[in-house]
Coordinates of C-alpha atoms and ligand atoms in Angstrom, one line a residue:
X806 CA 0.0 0.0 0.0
X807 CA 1.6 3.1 -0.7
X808 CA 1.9 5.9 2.1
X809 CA -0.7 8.9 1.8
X810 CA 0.7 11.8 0.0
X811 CA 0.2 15.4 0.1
X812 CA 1.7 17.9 -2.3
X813 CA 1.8 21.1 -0.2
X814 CA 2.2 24.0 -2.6
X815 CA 5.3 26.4 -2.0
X816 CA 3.5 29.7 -1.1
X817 CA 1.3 27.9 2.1
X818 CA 0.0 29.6 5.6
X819 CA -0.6 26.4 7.7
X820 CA -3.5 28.5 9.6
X821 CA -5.4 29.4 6.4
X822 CA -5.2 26.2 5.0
X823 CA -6.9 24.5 8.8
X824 CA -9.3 27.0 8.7
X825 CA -10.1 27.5 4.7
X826 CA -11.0 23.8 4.5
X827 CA -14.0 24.1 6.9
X828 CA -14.8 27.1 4.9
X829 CA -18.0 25.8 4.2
X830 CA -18.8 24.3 7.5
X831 CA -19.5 27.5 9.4
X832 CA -22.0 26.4 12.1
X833 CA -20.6 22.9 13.2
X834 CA -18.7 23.1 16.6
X835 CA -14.9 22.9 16.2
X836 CA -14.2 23.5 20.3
X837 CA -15.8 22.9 23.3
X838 CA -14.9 23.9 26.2
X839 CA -15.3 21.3 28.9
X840 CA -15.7 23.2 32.0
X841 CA -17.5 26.1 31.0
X842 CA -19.6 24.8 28.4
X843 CA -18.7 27.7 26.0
X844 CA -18.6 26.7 22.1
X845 CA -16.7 27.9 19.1
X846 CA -18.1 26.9 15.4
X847 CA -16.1 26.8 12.4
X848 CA -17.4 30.2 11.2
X849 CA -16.6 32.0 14.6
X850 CA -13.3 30.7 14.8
X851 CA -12.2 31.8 11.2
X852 CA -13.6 35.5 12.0
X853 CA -12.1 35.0 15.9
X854 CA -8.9 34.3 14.3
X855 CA -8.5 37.0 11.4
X856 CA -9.4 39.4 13.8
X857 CA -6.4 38.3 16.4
X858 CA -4.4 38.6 13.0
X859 CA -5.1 41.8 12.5
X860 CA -4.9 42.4 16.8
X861 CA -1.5 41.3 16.5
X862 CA -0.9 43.6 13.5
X863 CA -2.0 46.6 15.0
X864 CA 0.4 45.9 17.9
X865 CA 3.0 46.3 15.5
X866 CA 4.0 42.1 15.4
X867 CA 6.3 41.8 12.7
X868 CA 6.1 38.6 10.7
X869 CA 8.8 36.1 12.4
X870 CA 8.5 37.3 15.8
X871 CA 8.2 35.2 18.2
X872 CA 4.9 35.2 20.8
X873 CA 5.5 33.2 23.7
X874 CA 1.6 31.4 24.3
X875 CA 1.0 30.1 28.4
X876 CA -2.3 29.2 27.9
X877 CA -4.9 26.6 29.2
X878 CA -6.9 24.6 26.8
X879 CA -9.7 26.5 26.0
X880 CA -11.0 28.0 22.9
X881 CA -9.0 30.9 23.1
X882 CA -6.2 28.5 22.1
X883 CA -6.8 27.4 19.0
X884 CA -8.2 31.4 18.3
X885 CA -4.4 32.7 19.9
X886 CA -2.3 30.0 17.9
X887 CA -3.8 29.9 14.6
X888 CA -4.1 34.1 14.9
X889 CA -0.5 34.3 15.5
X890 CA 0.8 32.0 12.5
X891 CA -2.1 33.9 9.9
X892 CA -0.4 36.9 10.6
X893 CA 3.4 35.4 10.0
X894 CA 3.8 35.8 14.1
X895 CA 5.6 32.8 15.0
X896 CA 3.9 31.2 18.4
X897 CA 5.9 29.4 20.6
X898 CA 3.4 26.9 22.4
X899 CA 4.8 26.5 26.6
X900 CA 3.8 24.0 28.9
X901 CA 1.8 25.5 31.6
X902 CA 2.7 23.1 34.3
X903 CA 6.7 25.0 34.0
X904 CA 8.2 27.4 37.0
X905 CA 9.0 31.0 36.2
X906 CA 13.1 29.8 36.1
X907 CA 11.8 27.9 33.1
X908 CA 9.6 30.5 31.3
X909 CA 12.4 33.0 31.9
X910 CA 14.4 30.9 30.0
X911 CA 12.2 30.6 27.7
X912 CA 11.1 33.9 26.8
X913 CA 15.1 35.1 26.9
X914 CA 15.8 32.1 24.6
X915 CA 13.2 32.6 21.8
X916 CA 13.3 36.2 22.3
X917 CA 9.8 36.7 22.7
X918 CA 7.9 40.6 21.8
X919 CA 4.5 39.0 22.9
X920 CA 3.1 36.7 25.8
X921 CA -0.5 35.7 25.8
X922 CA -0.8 34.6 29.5
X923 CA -4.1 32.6 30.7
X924 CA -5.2 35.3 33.4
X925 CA -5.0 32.1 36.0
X926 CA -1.7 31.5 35.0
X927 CA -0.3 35.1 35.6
X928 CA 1.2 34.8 39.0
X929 CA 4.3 32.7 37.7
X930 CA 4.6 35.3 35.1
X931 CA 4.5 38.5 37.5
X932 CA 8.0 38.7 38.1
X933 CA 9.1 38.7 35.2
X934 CA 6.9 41.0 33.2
X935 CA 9.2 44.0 33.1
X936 CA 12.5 42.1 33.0
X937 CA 13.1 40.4 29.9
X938 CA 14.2 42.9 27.5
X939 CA 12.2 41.5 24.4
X940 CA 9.0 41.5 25.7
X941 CA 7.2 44.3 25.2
X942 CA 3.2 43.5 24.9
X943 CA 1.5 41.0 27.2
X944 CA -1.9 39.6 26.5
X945 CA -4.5 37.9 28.6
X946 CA -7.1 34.7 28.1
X947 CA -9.7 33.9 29.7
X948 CA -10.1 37.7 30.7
X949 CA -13.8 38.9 30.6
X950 CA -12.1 42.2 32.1
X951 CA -12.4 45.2 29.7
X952 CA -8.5 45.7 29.5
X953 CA -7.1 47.1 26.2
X954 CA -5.0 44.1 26.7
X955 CA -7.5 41.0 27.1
X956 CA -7.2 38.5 24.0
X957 CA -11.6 38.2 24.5
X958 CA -11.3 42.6 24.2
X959 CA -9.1 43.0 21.3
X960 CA -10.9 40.2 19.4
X961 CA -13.9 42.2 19.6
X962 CA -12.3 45.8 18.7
X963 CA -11.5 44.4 15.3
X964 CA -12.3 44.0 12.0
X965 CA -12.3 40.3 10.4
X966 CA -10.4 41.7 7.2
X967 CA -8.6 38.5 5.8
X968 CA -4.9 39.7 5.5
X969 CA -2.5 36.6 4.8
X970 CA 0.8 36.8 6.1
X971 CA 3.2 35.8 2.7
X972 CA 4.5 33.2 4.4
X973 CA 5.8 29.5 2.6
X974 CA 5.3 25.8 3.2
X975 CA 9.3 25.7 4.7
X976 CA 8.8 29.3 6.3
X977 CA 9.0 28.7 10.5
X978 CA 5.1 28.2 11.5
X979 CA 5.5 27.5 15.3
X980 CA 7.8 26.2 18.0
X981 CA 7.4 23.9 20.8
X982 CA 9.9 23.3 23.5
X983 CA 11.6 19.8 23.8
X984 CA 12.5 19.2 27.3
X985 CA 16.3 18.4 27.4
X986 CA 18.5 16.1 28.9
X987 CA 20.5 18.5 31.1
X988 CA 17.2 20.6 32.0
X989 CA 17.7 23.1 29.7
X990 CA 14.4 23.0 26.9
X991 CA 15.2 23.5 23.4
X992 CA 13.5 25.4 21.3
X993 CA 12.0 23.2 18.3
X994 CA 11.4 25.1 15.1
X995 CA 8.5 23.4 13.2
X996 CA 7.1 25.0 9.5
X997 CA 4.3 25.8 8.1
X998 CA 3.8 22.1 6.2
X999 CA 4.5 20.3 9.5
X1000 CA 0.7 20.1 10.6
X1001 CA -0.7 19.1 7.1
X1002 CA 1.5 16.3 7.4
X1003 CA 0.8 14.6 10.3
X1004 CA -2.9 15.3 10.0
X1005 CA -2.0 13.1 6.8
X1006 CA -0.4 10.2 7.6
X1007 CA -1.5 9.8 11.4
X1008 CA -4.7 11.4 11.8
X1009 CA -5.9 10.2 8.7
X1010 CA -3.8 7.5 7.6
X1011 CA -3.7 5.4 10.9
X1012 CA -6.8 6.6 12.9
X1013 CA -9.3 7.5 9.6
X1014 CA -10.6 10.2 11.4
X1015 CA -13.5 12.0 10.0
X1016 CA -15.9 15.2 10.3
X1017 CA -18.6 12.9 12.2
X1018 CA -15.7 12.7 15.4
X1019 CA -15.8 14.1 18.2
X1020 CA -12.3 14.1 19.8
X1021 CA -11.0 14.3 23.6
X1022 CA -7.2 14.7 24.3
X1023 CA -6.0 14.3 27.9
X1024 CA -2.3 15.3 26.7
X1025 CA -2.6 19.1 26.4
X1026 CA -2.5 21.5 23.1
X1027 CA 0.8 23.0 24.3
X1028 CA 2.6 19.2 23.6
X1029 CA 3.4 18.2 20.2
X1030 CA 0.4 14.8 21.0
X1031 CA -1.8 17.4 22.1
X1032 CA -1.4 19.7 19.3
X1033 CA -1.9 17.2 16.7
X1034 CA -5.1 15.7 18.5
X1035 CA -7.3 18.4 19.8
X1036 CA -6.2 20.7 16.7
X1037 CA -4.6 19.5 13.5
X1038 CA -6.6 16.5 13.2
X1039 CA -10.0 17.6 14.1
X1040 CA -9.5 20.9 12.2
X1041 CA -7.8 18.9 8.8
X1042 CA -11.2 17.3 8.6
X1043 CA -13.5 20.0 10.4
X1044 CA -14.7 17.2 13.4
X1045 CA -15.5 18.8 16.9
X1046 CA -12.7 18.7 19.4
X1047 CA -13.7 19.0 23.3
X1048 CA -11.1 21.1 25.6
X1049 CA -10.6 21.0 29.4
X1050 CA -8.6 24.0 30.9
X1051 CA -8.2 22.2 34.0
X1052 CA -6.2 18.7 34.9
X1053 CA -7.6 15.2 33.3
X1054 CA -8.2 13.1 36.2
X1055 CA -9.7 10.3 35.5
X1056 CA -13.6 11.9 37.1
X1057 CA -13.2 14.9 34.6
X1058 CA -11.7 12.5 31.5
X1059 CA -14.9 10.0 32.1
X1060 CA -17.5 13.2 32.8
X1061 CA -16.2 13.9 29.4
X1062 CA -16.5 10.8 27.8
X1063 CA -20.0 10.6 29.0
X1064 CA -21.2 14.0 28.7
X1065 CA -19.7 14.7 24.5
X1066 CA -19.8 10.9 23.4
X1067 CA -16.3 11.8 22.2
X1068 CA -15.7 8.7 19.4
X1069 CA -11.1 9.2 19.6
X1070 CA -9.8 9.5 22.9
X1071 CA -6.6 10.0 23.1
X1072 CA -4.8 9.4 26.7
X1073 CA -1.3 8.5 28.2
X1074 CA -0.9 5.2 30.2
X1075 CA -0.6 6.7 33.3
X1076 CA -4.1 7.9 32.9
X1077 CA -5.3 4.5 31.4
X1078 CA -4.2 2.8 34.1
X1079 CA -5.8 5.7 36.8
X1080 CA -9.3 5.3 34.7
X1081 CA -8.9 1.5 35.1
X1082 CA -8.7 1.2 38.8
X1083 CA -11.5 3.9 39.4
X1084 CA -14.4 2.2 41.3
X1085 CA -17.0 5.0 39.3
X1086 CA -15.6 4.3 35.9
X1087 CA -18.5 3.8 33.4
X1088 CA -20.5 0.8 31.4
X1089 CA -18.6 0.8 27.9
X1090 CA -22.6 1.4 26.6
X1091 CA -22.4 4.5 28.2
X1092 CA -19.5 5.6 25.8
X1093 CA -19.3 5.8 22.4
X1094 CA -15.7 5.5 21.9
X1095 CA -14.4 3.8 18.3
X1096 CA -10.8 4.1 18.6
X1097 CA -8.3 5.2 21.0
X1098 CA -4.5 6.2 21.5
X1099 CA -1.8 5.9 23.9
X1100 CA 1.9 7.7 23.4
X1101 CA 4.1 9.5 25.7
X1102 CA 5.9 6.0 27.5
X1103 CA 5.2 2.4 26.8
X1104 CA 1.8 1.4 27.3
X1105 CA 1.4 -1.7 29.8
X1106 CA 0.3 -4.7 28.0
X1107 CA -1.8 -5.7 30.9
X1108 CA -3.0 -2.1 30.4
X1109 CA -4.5 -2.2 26.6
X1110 CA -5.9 -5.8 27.2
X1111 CA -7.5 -4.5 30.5
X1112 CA -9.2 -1.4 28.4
X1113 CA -10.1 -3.5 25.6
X1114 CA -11.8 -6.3 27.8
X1115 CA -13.8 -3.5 29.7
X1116 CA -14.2 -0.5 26.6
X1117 CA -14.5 -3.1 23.4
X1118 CA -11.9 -0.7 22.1
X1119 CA -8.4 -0.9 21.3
X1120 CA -5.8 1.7 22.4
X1121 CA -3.3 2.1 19.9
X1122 CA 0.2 2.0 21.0
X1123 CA 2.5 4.4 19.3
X1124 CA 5.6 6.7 19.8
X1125 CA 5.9 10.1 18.5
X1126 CA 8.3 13.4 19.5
X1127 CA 8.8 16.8 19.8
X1128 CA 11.0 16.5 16.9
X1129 CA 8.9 14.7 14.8
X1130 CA 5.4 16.3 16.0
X1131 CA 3.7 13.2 15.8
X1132 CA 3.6 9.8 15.7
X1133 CA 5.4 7.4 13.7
X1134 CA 5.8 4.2 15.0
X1135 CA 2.5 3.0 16.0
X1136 CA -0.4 0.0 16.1
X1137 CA -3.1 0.5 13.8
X1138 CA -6.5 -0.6 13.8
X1139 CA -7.5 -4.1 13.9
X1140 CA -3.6 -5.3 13.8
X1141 CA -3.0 -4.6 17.6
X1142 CA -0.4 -6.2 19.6
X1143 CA -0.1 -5.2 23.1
X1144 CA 3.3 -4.9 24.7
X1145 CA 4.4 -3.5 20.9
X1146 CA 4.6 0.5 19.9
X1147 CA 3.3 -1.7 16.2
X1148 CA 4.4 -0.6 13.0
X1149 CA 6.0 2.5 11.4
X1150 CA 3.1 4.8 9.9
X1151 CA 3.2 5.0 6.4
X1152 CA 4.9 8.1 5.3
X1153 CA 7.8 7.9 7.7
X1154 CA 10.8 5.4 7.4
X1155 CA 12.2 3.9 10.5
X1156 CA 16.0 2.4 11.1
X1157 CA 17.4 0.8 13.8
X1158 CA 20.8 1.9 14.3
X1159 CA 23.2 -0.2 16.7
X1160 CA 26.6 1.6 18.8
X1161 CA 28.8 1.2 15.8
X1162 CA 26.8 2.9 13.3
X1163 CA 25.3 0.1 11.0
X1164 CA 21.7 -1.2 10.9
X1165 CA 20.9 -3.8 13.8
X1166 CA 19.2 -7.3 12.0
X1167 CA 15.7 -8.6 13.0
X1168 CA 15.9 -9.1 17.1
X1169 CA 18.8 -6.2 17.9
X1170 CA 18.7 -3.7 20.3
X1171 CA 19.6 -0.4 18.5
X1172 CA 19.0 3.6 18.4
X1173 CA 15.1 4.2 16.5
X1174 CA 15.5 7.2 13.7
X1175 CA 13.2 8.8 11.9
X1176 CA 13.0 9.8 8.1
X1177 CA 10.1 11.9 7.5
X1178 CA 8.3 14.7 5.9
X1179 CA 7.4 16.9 9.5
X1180 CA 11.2 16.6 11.3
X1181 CA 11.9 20.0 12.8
X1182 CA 14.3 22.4 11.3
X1183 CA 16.4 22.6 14.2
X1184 CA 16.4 23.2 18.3
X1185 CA 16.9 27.4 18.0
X1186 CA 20.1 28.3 19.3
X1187 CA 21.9 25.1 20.2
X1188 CA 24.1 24.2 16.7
X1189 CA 25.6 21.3 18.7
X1190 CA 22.6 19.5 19.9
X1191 CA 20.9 20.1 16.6
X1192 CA 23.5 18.4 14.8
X1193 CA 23.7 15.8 16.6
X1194 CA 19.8 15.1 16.7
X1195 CA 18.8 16.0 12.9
X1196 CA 21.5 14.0 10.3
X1197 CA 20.4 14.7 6.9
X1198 CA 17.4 12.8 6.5
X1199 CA 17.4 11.3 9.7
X1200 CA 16.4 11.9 13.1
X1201 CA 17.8 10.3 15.8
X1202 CA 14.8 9.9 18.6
X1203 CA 17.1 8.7 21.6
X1204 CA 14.9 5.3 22.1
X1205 CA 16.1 2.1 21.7
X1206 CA 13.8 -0.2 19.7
X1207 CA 14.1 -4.1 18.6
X1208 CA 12.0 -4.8 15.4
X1209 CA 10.7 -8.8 14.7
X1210 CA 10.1 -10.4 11.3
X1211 CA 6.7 -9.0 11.3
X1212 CA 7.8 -5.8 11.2
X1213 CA 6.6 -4.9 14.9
X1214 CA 8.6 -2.4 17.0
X1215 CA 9.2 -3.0 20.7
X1216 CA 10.8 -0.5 22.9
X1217 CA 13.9 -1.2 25.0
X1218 CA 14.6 1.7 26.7
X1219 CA 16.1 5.1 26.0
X1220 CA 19.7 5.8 25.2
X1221 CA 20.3 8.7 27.9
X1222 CA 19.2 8.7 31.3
X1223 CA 16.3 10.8 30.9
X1224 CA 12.9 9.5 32.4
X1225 CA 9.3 9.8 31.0
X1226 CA 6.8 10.6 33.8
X1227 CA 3.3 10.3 32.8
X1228 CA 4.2 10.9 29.1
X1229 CA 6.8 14.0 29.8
X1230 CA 10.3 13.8 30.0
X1231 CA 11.9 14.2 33.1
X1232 CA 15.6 15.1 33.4
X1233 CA 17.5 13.0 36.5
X1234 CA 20.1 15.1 36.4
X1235 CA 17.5 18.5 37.0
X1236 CA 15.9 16.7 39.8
X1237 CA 19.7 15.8 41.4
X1238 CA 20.6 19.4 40.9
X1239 CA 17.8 20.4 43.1
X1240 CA 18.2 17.7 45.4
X1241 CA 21.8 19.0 46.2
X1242 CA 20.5 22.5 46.8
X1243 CA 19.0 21.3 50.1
X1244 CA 21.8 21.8 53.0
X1245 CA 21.5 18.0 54.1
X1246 CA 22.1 16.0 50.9
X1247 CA 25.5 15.1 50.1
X1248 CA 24.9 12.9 46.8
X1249 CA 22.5 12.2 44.9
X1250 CA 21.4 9.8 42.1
X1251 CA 18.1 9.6 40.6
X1252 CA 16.7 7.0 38.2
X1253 CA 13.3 5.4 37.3
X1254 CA 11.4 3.0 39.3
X1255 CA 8.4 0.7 37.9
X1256 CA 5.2 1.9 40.2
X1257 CA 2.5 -1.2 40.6
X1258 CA 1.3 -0.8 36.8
X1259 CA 4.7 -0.7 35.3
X1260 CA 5.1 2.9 34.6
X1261 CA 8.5 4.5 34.9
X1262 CA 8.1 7.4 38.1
X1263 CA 11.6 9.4 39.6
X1264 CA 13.3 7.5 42.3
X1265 CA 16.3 9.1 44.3
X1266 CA 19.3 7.6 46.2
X1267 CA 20.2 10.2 48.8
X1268 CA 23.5 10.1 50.9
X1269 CA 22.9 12.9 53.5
X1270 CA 26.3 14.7 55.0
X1271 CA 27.3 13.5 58.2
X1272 CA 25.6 14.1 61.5
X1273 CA 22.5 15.7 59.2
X1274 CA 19.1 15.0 59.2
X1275 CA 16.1 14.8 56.6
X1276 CA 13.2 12.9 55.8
X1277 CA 11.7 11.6 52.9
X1278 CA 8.7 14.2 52.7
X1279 CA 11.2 17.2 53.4
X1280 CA 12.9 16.1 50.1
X1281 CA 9.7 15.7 48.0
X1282 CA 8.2 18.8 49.6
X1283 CA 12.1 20.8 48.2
X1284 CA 11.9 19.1 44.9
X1285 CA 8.1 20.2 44.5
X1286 CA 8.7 23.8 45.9
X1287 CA 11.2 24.6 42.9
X1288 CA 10.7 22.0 39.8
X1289 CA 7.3 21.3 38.1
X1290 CA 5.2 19.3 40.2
X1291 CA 5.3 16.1 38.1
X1292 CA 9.2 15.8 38.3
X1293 CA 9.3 15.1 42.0
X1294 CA 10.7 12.0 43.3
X1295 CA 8.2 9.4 44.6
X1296 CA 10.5 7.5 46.4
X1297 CA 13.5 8.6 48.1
X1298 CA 15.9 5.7 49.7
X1299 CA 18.5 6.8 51.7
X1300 CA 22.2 4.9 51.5
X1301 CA 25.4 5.4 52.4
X1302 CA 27.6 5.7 49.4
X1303 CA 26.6 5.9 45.8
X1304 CA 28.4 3.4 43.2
X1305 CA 30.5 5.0 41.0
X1306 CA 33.1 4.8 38.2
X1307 CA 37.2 5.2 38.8
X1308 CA 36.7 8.3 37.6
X1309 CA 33.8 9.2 39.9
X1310 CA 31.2 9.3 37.9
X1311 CA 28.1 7.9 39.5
X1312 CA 27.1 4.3 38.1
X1313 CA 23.2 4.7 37.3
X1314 CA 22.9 1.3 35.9
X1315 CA 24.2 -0.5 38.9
X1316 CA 21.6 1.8 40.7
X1317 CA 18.6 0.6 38.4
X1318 CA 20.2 -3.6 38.1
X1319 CA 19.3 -2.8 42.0
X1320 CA 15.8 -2.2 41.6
X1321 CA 15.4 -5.3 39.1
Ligands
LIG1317 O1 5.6 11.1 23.5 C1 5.2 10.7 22.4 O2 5.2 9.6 22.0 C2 4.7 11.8 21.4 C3 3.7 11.5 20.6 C4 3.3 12.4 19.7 C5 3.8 13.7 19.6 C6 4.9 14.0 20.5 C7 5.3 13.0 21.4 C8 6.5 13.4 22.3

């Protein structure tokens, strides 16, 4: 079968193309907001955002400058991002759940003249509004206020004149930033044909979606999973997408599942496993589900065959990055095997690549790239790291795969230390850092630990300086006070010497063979 393929012409604005092709759809329901029940059709979206276009415009945004978006998931998003890249702005989508230390970074880094700030959100942002030299303009969602400077305000003081940004299919459309291995996030430079693509050969190649869906992501818009689910691929095919501003636990994910029939759900395995083991989950004839998707980490097989038994609906394994946008590698309908991340998607070429270079045979562990039409142009400002990740046609994803006769993928691990927590990465050596900064720890090693369903969480090995004291909840309680809440460790053991290399440096694996 050959892959899907889409001819994207040269002169391209990703934003008018999403929004021209539901054109003559103007009163179904693109978004729906979860928690407050508010709706955006087609029709108001396309006027909602040409007028942010032409917001942005008046402000005096320059085409390729960079608007640094910290918003919830509501429809202000999609109104925000798809505003910004019609008008040439380039958005640069954050994760919300970050500390100011990281947006600082972040808005220095990408050099950002605009932030659009969800008002709730604005406290982690107050100190350093004012500082960062860039910025000069900062908007607010989800700000009924009558501020000059409310997103909801300067919708409504313009005009929905339809002025394209010249912009072209390999012009830079939008960034997202990849969480990296020392802490530091990179900035990943995506272009305007990116989204077309994966709405291509995932969304419609592997999971057929179609106007009549309704879709529900628990991975939020501001991840490259989320982006792809509750935007690209709903909007490539003008289907109804259902948003929720606030966290998906597994009461709010089923509400929804109940309350908008949602037919793709698309979740992580750490919420899988959460929805499994709650005593309130629903009758599968209560939902209306017809396919749904794991990514982020490994999903369980006990997991999928759990779901399946008790939802009559497969959950479709697959891996995908920041890098890549979206999935690649992945199980596709009616050729499931749990325990596998499947097959690659058509449309993207996988290798497996062993230590010294060559391809690894049927059965070898090796390094999982990429060849593929939405790889990132580069991680802004870090030459080195770019190099080393995108290699001519290939991208090198940093997992370590085996691949059978079949042609099924199964994942062995990751070739750094880095950790993925509930589908995020986590960096160990961010979390030791921390660690160290409280006066009693001496050392510090931190590495993943299976919880009861299999899924990777942070574990630290703490040796405290002598005659010092500190207990296991002091060190959570420091980690959560200056990281994002997710990276914290779950379990701290204390010991009395770390194992370590001639040189010094600390022996992870002996710490993990430990655990096995
Ligand atoms: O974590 C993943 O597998 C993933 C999937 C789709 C897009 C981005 C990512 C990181």
């Amino acid at each position: 079968v050959s892959p899907p393929r889409l001819d994207i012409p040269r002169d391209y604005n990703a934003a008018h193309d999403l929004l021209a092709r539901n054109a003559g759809r103007p009163d179904k329901l693109a978004f729906i907001d979860a928690s407050s029940g508010a709706t955006l059709s087609y029709g108001e979206l396309d006027h909602q955002a040409h007028r942010f276009a032409n917001a942005l415009r008046a402000q005096g945004f320059a085409p390729e400058s960079r608007v640094l978006l910290a918003m919830l998931d509501t429809p202000e998003w999609p109104v925000a991002f798809l505003g910004c890249i019609l008008a040439g702005v380039v958005p640069v989508a954050a994760n919300t759940l970050l500390t100011t230390k990281d947006f600082d970074f972040m808005l220095r880094d990408s050099r950002a003249q605009g932030l659009i700030v969800s008002k709730a959100l604005l406290p982690v942002f107050e100190s350093l509004i004012g500082q960062i030299p860039t910025l000069r303009t900062v908007i607010t969602a989800g700000d009924d206020s009558s501020s000059n400077m409310a997103l909801a305000h300067m919708i409504r003081a313009q005009t929905a004149t339809k002025t394209i940004a010249t912009t072209c299919a390999d012009d830079a459309c939008f960034w997202l930033y990849s969480s990296g291995s020392t802490g530091t996030p990179k900035g990943t430079v995506h272009l305007h044909s990116h989204l077309m693509q994966t709405a291509e050969l995932y969304g419609r190649g592997v999971l057929g979606i179609q106007a009549s869906d309704v879709v529900y992501s628990a991975a939020k818009l501001f991840f490259a999973y989320g982006l792809g689910n509750g935007l690209t691929f709903p909007m490539s095919v003008g289907a109804t997408a259902v948003l929720l501003p606030a966290r998906p636990t597994p009461t709010e994910v089923f509400g929804i599942l109940k309350k908008h029939q949602p037919t793709i759900f698309y979740g992580v395995p750490t919420l899988y496993a959460a929805m499994l083991a709650d005593p309130a989950r629903p009758q599968k004839s209560e939902l209306k589900l017809r396919v749904c998707t794991s990514a982020g980490e490994a999903l369980p097989a006990e997991i999928g065959k759990k779901w399946t038994a008790q939802y009559g609906c497969d959950i479709l394994d697959g891996i995908g990055s920041t890098e890549m946008l979206h999935i690649f590698l992945s199980n596709r309908p009616g050729e499931v095997r749990y325990g596998s991340t499947g097959k690659a998607v058509p449309g993207y070429a996988l290798r497996i690549v062993g230590d010294d270079g060559r391809d690894c045979g049927t059965g070898e562990i090796g390094e999982l790239q990429i060849s593929g039409p939405s790889s990132a142009l580069m991680y802004w400002n870090s030459r080195a790291k770019t190099k080393a990740t995108f290699s001519g046609e290939w991208t090198r994803s940093g997992d370590k795969y085996t691949v059978d006769a079949d042609g099924y993928y199964t994942y062995s691990g990751r070739s750094d230390d880095m950790l993925k927590v509930g589908g995020i990465y986590v960096s160990p050596f961010e979390v030791e850092a921390c660690l160290m900064t409280h006066p009693a720890v001496l050392e510090v090693a931190v590495i993943g630990m299976a919880d009861s369903d299999e899924l990777i969480k942070p574990k630290a090995c703490v040796v405290l300086k002598s005659g010092q004291a500190a207990t296991a909840e002091e060190l959570k309680a420091h980690v959560k006070q200056q990281l994002a809440p997710y990276k914290y460790p779950r379990w701290i053991e204390f010991v009395s010497e770390l194992p370590k290399t001639a040189t010094g440096k600390i022996q992870r694996f002996k710490l993990r063979q430990a655990q096995s």
